[in-house]
């Protein structure tokens, strides 16, 4: 294989890992964001029990994507770490607080309210940080010879704040539709009620980001408006998924709202990739500029091609074992 081919293959692998993490960890982060608004404590038990058996496995994709990025495109870290250090720290701190809350909430009756808050705030901070990092990526970084020359808080721009809040809203929608799938009775009725409002918020955020993105990145403006591209098919498909979601909720279907929300995320993500490809460190550095030696990429690729099927099989098996509804009093704890 040539370096060109290996770089593209690795970009696809890392992109696959990122979207798998967003989809699979997104709904349990969304449940944490919705936690304070649940009807009662019994509903919170159902919400947490619906994801407790799978949440830690979902984060495998985050590790895979981060490790693959370091191995295949090491020069990216020379920019991303100093540029996004605070944002990444906040994300990891949020994930840690959320993970601890999973284990201690069911064991501490007296302090349960504090573990509820840890689960909520950990989820909210992690989701916001992820969205803000995406916004910083869209805007680009001041870089000279793959060295970040900006400030520690450059990533926290108004546009990044918008993308952070938008991702929180999107995760909340994902969590609500997951709850429709996994719950019943009062909890499911509550999830049905809040889903249309969350979808409206997500579409509003989608519109604002779509309007703002070409203004912060001239290359995106050039790609969107000065040439004819199939890129416009992707937002159209995302809107089709939104319409599908509305109809599925109206008809009180249980599985389709979650699938439609997954589609909404996937097509939005593909739209972002199509807008920036092949740039990996905006505004100027491509995947080939940042790639490691072909020998290193090939060596790592052999290992990853064994690992990914195992992770996929383990994930599928876990979700199969814990399929079905979660009822009050149920749970692996």
Short mmCIF file of C-alpha atoms in Angstrom, two decimals:
data_model
loop_
_atom_site.label_atom_id
_atom_site.label_comp_id
_atom_site.label_asym_id
_atom_site.label_seq_id
_atom_site.Cartn_x
_atom_site.Cartn_y
_atom_site.Cartn_z
CA UNK A 1 0.00 0.00 0.00
CA UNK A 2 1.11 3.55 -0.58
CA UNK A 3 1.06 6.27 2.07
CA UNK A 4 -1.89 7.92 0.34
CA UNK A 5 -4.03 4.82 0.67
CA UNK A 6 -3.03 4.17 4.28
CA UNK A 7 -3.81 7.74 5.31
CA UNK A 8 -7.27 7.53 3.76
CA UNK A 9 -7.91 4.15 5.39
CA UNK A 10 -6.86 5.49 8.77
CA UNK A 11 -9.00 8.59 8.34
CA UNK A 12 -12.00 6.33 7.65
CA UNK A 13 -11.22 4.15 10.68
CA UNK A 14 -10.92 7.15 13.00
CA UNK A 15 -14.03 8.73 11.51
CA UNK A 16 -15.91 5.49 12.08
CA UNK A 17 -14.71 5.37 15.70
CA UNK A 18 -15.82 8.96 16.29
CA UNK A 19 -19.34 8.48 14.95
CA UNK A 20 -19.72 5.20 16.84
CA UNK A 21 -18.78 6.97 20.05
CA UNK A 22 -21.13 9.88 19.36
CA UNK A 23 -24.06 7.58 18.67
CA UNK A 24 -23.47 5.05 21.43
CA UNK A 25 -22.30 7.30 24.25
CA UNK A 26 -24.52 10.15 23.12
CA UNK A 27 -27.78 8.69 24.38
CA UNK A 28 -26.48 8.02 27.90
CA UNK A 29 -24.98 11.52 28.06
CA UNK A 30 -28.38 12.72 26.88
CA UNK A 31 -30.12 10.88 29.70
CA UNK A 32 -27.82 12.62 32.16
CA UNK A 33 -28.73 16.00 30.67
CA UNK A 34 -32.44 15.13 31.01
CA UNK A 35 -32.02 13.79 34.55
CA UNK A 36 -33.20 16.89 36.48
CA UNK A 37 -36.39 17.03 34.42
CA UNK A 38 -37.48 13.42 35.01
CA UNK A 39 -40.96 13.01 36.53
CA UNK A 40 -39.72 11.38 39.76
CA UNK A 41 -36.93 9.34 41.34
CA UNK A 42 -38.37 6.09 40.05
CA UNK A 43 -38.10 7.46 36.52
CA UNK A 44 -34.45 8.32 37.20
CA UNK A 45 -33.87 4.73 38.28
CA UNK A 46 -35.27 3.53 34.96
CA UNK A 47 -33.18 6.03 33.01
CA UNK A 48 -29.94 4.98 34.66
CA UNK A 49 -30.73 1.26 34.55
CA UNK A 50 -31.42 1.49 30.82
CA UNK A 51 -27.78 2.39 30.13
CA UNK A 52 -25.92 1.03 33.16
CA UNK A 53 -24.98 -2.30 31.50
CA UNK A 54 -23.62 -0.69 28.32
CA UNK A 55 -22.26 2.77 29.07
CA UNK A 56 -18.66 1.77 29.78
CA UNK A 57 -18.47 -0.37 26.63
CA UNK A 58 -19.72 2.58 24.60
CA UNK A 59 -16.62 4.56 25.56
CA UNK A 60 -14.37 1.94 23.96
CA UNK A 61 -14.87 3.83 20.71
CA UNK A 62 -13.48 7.02 22.27
CA UNK A 63 -10.31 5.17 23.27
CA UNK A 64 -10.03 3.55 19.84
CA UNK A 65 -10.41 6.85 18.02
CA UNK A 66 -7.94 8.67 20.27
CA UNK A 67 -5.32 5.92 20.09
CA UNK A 68 -5.71 5.61 16.33
CA UNK A 69 -5.32 9.36 15.89
CA UNK A 70 -2.10 9.34 17.91
CA UNK A 71 -0.66 6.41 15.98
CA UNK A 72 -1.70 7.36 12.45
CA UNK A 73 -1.59 11.18 12.62
CA UNK A 74 0.78 12.09 15.48
CA UNK A 75 1.37 15.63 14.28
CA UNK A 76 -2.28 16.38 15.00
CA UNK A 77 -1.52 16.07 18.72
CA UNK A 78 1.09 18.82 18.51
CA UNK A 79 -1.77 21.17 17.66
CA UNK A 80 -4.85 19.72 19.31
CA UNK A 81 -3.46 19.15 22.80
CA UNK A 82 -2.23 22.72 23.47
CA UNK A 83 -5.19 24.22 21.58
CA UNK A 84 -7.89 22.11 23.26
CA UNK A 85 -6.27 21.14 26.56
CA UNK A 86 -8.90 22.77 28.78
CA UNK A 87 -11.80 21.48 26.67
CA UNK A 88 -10.45 17.92 26.68
CA UNK A 89 -9.80 18.13 30.42
CA UNK A 90 -13.40 19.23 31.04
CA UNK A 91 -14.70 16.40 28.89
CA UNK A 92 -12.67 13.77 30.73
CA UNK A 93 -13.58 15.24 34.14
CA UNK A 94 -17.27 15.10 33.19
CA UNK A 95 -16.97 11.49 32.05
CA UNK A 96 -15.22 10.57 35.31
CA UNK A 97 -17.90 12.18 37.49
CA UNK A 98 -20.62 10.50 35.44
CA UNK A 99 -18.91 7.11 35.70
CA UNK A 100 -18.57 7.37 39.46
CA UNK A 101 -22.21 8.37 39.77
CA UNK A 102 -23.26 5.20 37.93
CA UNK A 103 -21.71 3.05 40.63
CA UNK A 104 -22.40 5.07 43.79
CA UNK A 105 -25.94 6.33 43.19
CA UNK A 106 -27.48 2.91 43.89
CA UNK A 107 -25.26 2.30 46.92
CA UNK A 108 -25.74 5.62 48.73
CA UNK A 109 -29.31 6.29 49.85
CA UNK A 110 -28.52 9.28 52.04
CA UNK A 111 -26.42 11.13 49.45
CA UNK A 112 -28.31 10.04 46.34
CA UNK A 113 -29.22 13.62 45.46
CA UNK A 114 -25.52 14.47 45.15
CA UNK A 115 -24.87 11.50 42.88
CA UNK A 116 -27.84 12.56 40.78
CA UNK A 117 -26.18 15.94 40.40
CA UNK A 118 -22.83 14.36 39.59
CA UNK A 119 -24.48 12.27 36.86
CA UNK A 120 -26.28 15.30 35.44
CA UNK A 121 -23.42 17.80 35.57
CA UNK A 122 -20.84 15.26 34.45
CA UNK A 123 -22.96 14.42 31.41
CA UNK A 124 -23.70 18.07 30.62
CA UNK A 125 -20.08 19.21 30.93
CA UNK A 126 -18.78 16.30 28.83
CA UNK A 127 -21.37 16.92 26.11
CA UNK A 128 -20.74 20.67 26.03
CA UNK A 129 -16.97 20.19 25.87
CA UNK A 130 -17.31 17.75 22.97
CA UNK A 131 -19.49 20.17 21.04
CA UNK A 132 -17.20 23.11 21.75
CA UNK A 133 -14.21 21.12 20.51
CA UNK A 134 -16.10 20.45 17.27
CA UNK A 135 -16.78 24.17 16.94
CA UNK A 136 -13.10 24.95 17.46
CA UNK A 137 -12.23 22.42 14.77
CA UNK A 138 -14.63 24.06 12.31
CA UNK A 139 -13.17 27.51 13.00
CA UNK A 140 -9.57 26.31 12.71
CA UNK A 141 -6.40 26.93 14.69
CA UNK A 142 -3.53 29.44 14.41
CA UNK A 143 -0.69 27.10 13.45
CA UNK A 144 2.88 27.58 12.28
CA UNK A 145 4.81 24.47 11.19
CA UNK A 146 2.39 22.24 13.11
CA UNK A 147 2.88 24.26 16.30
CA UNK A 148 -0.14 25.91 17.91
CA UNK A 149 0.53 29.62 18.42
CA UNK A 150 -2.80 30.70 19.91
CA UNK A 151 -4.06 31.09 23.46
CA UNK A 152 -5.42 28.54 25.93
CA UNK A 153 -8.98 29.85 25.65
CA UNK A 154 -9.12 30.46 21.91
CA UNK A 155 -11.30 27.35 21.56
CA UNK A 156 -14.08 28.91 23.67
CA UNK A 157 -15.42 31.28 21.02
CA UNK A 158 -19.10 32.27 20.60
CA UNK A 159 -19.37 29.80 17.71
CA UNK A 160 -17.89 27.01 19.86
CA UNK A 161 -20.33 27.83 22.66
CA UNK A 162 -23.17 27.48 20.14
CA UNK A 163 -21.90 24.09 18.93
CA UNK A 164 -21.43 22.96 22.54
CA UNK A 165 -25.00 23.82 23.50
CA UNK A 166 -26.26 22.34 20.23
CA UNK A 167 -24.58 19.00 20.91
CA UNK A 168 -26.06 18.96 24.41
CA UNK A 169 -29.50 19.41 22.84
CA UNK A 170 -28.81 16.71 20.27
CA UNK A 171 -27.67 14.26 22.94
CA UNK A 172 -30.80 15.05 24.95
CA UNK A 173 -32.91 14.18 21.90
CA UNK A 174 -30.97 10.95 21.47
CA UNK A 175 -31.53 10.14 25.15
CA UNK A 176 -35.26 10.84 24.93
CA UNK A 177 -35.75 8.55 21.93
CA UNK A 178 -33.63 5.85 23.62
CA UNK A 179 -35.97 6.14 26.60
CA UNK A 180 -38.98 5.68 24.30
CA UNK A 181 -37.40 2.44 23.12
CA UNK A 182 -36.39 1.11 26.54
CA UNK A 183 -39.13 2.26 28.92
CA UNK A 184 -42.89 2.03 29.28
CA UNK A 185 -45.73 3.64 31.21
CA UNK A 186 -45.22 7.08 32.72
CA UNK A 187 -41.55 7.30 31.78
CA UNK A 188 -42.22 6.51 28.13
CA UNK A 189 -45.13 8.99 27.98
CA UNK A 190 -42.83 11.69 29.38
CA UNK A 191 -40.20 10.85 26.74
CA UNK A 192 -42.82 11.10 23.99
CA UNK A 193 -43.89 14.53 25.30
CA UNK A 194 -40.43 16.09 25.37
CA UNK A 195 -39.14 14.67 22.06
CA UNK A 196 -40.88 17.17 19.70
CA UNK A 197 -39.59 20.15 21.69
CA UNK A 198 -36.07 18.73 21.71
CA UNK A 199 -36.26 18.09 17.95
CA UNK A 200 -37.33 21.70 17.37
CA UNK A 201 -34.37 22.90 19.44
CA UNK A 202 -31.99 20.65 17.50
CA UNK A 203 -33.29 21.85 14.12
CA UNK A 204 -32.99 25.48 15.27
CA UNK A 205 -29.40 24.86 16.30
CA UNK A 206 -28.78 23.05 13.00
CA UNK A 207 -30.02 26.09 11.09
CA UNK A 208 -27.89 28.56 13.08
CA UNK A 209 -24.73 26.47 12.71
CA UNK A 210 -25.38 25.96 8.99
CA UNK A 211 -25.72 29.72 8.53
CA UNK A 212 -22.67 30.55 10.68
CA UNK A 213 -20.22 27.88 9.45
CA UNK A 214 -19.57 29.36 5.97
CA UNK A 215 -18.90 32.72 7.66
CA UNK A 216 -16.18 31.36 9.94
CA UNK A 217 -14.53 29.16 7.31
CA UNK A 218 -14.11 30.58 3.77
CA UNK A 219 -13.16 27.12 2.47
CA UNK A 220 -16.56 25.78 3.53
CA UNK A 221 -18.25 28.75 1.86
CA UNK A 222 -16.34 27.97 -1.33
CA UNK A 223 -17.29 24.31 -1.19
CA UNK A 224 -20.96 24.91 -0.41
CA UNK A 225 -21.82 27.77 -2.75
CA UNK A 226 -19.30 28.15 -5.55
CA UNK A 227 -19.41 24.61 -6.86
CA UNK A 228 -22.09 22.00 -7.45
CA UNK A 229 -21.61 19.23 -4.93
CA UNK A 230 -23.52 16.24 -3.69
CA UNK A 231 -22.89 17.69 -0.23
CA UNK A 232 -26.37 19.25 -0.26
CA UNK A 233 -27.91 15.78 -0.29
CA UNK A 234 -26.70 15.21 3.28
CA UNK A 235 -28.65 18.00 5.04
CA UNK A 236 -31.67 17.01 2.95
CA UNK A 237 -31.41 13.45 4.27
CA UNK A 238 -30.97 14.81 7.80
CA UNK A 239 -34.21 16.78 7.45
CA UNK A 240 -35.91 13.66 6.09
CA UNK A 241 -34.86 11.83 9.26
CA UNK A 242 -36.33 14.68 11.32
CA UNK A 243 -39.65 14.33 9.47
CA UNK A 244 -39.52 10.57 10.01
CA UNK A 245 -38.96 11.18 13.73
CA UNK A 246 -42.01 13.45 13.94
CA UNK A 247 -44.23 10.87 12.25
CA UNK A 248 -42.88 8.05 14.40
CA UNK A 249 -43.61 9.98 17.61
CA UNK A 250 -47.06 10.95 16.35
CA UNK A 251 -47.85 7.29 15.66
CA UNK A 252 -46.41 6.26 19.07
CA UNK A 253 -43.89 3.90 17.51
CA UNK A 254 -41.15 2.77 19.87
CA UNK A 255 -38.06 1.81 17.88
CA UNK A 256 -38.31 4.16 14.91
CA UNK A 257 -37.81 7.46 16.83
CA UNK A 258 -34.41 6.26 18.03
CA UNK A 259 -33.39 5.01 14.57
CA UNK A 260 -34.51 8.29 12.98
CA UNK A 261 -32.44 10.25 15.50
CA UNK A 262 -29.41 8.10 14.73
CA UNK A 263 -29.92 8.93 11.06
CA UNK A 264 -30.15 12.64 11.88
CA UNK A 265 -26.78 12.45 13.65
CA UNK A 266 -25.13 10.35 10.94
CA UNK A 267 -26.07 12.63 8.05
CA UNK A 268 -25.13 15.76 10.01
CA UNK A 269 -21.76 14.19 10.81
CA UNK A 270 -21.20 13.21 7.19
CA UNK A 271 -22.04 16.77 6.19
CA UNK A 272 -19.30 18.05 8.50
CA UNK A 273 -16.81 15.55 7.09
CA UNK A 274 -17.73 16.43 3.50
CA UNK A 275 -17.33 20.14 4.29
CA UNK A 276 -13.81 19.78 5.72
CA UNK A 277 -12.30 16.78 3.88
CA UNK A 278 -9.37 16.17 3.65
CA UNK A 279 -8.32 18.84 6.18
CA UNK A 280 -7.52 17.41 9.61
CA UNK A 281 -5.97 20.52 11.21
CA UNK A 282 -7.87 23.52 9.85
CA UNK A 283 -7.39 25.62 7.97
CA UNK A 284 -4.51 24.23 5.91
CA UNK A 285 -3.16 20.83 7.00
CA UNK A 286 -4.53 17.66 5.39
CA UNK A 287 -4.43 14.05 6.54
CA UNK A 288 -1.34 13.49 4.37
CA UNK A 289 0.49 16.41 5.97
CA UNK A 290 -0.14 14.97 9.45
CA UNK A 291 0.37 11.28 8.67
CA UNK A 292 2.98 9.11 10.37
CA UNK A 293 5.41 6.95 8.39
CA UNK A 294 3.72 4.37 6.12
CA UNK A 295 5.44 1.56 8.02
CA UNK A 296 3.94 2.76 11.31
CA UNK A 297 0.47 3.10 9.80
CA UNK A 298 0.64 -0.38 8.29
CA UNK A 299 1.86 -1.97 11.53
CA UNK A 300 -0.96 -0.38 13.54
CA UNK A 301 -3.53 -1.16 10.87
CA UNK A 302 -2.90 -4.90 11.16
CA UNK A 303 -3.71 -4.77 14.87
CA UNK A 304 -6.76 -2.56 14.48
CA UNK A 305 -8.26 -4.83 11.84
CA UNK A 306 -8.33 -7.55 14.50
CA UNK A 307 -9.60 -5.30 17.30
CA UNK A 308 -12.55 -3.65 15.54
CA UNK A 309 -14.46 -6.89 14.77
CA UNK A 310 -13.99 -7.97 18.40
CA UNK A 311 -15.32 -4.65 19.69
CA UNK A 312 -18.27 -4.79 17.29
CA UNK A 313 -19.07 -8.38 18.32
CA UNK A 314 -18.82 -7.57 22.02
CA UNK A 315 -21.02 -4.49 21.59
CA UNK A 316 -23.67 -6.38 19.62
CA UNK A 317 -23.68 -9.20 22.17
CA UNK A 318 -24.07 -6.78 25.09
CA UNK A 319 -27.02 -4.99 23.53
CA UNK A 320 -28.61 -8.31 22.64
CA UNK A 321 -28.30 -9.64 26.19
CA UNK A 322 -29.78 -6.47 27.68
CA UNK A 323 -32.47 -5.98 25.05
CA UNK A 324 -36.08 -5.31 26.00
CA UNK A 325 -37.82 -2.93 28.35
CA UNK A 326 -36.43 -1.64 31.63
CA UNK A 327 -39.03 -1.52 34.38
CA UNK A 328 -38.98 0.07 37.84
CA UNK A 329 -36.97 -2.16 40.16
CA UNK A 330 -35.04 -3.79 37.31
CA UNK A 331 -31.33 -3.29 36.77
CA UNK A 332 -28.04 -5.06 36.94
CA UNK A 333 -27.22 -3.38 40.24
#
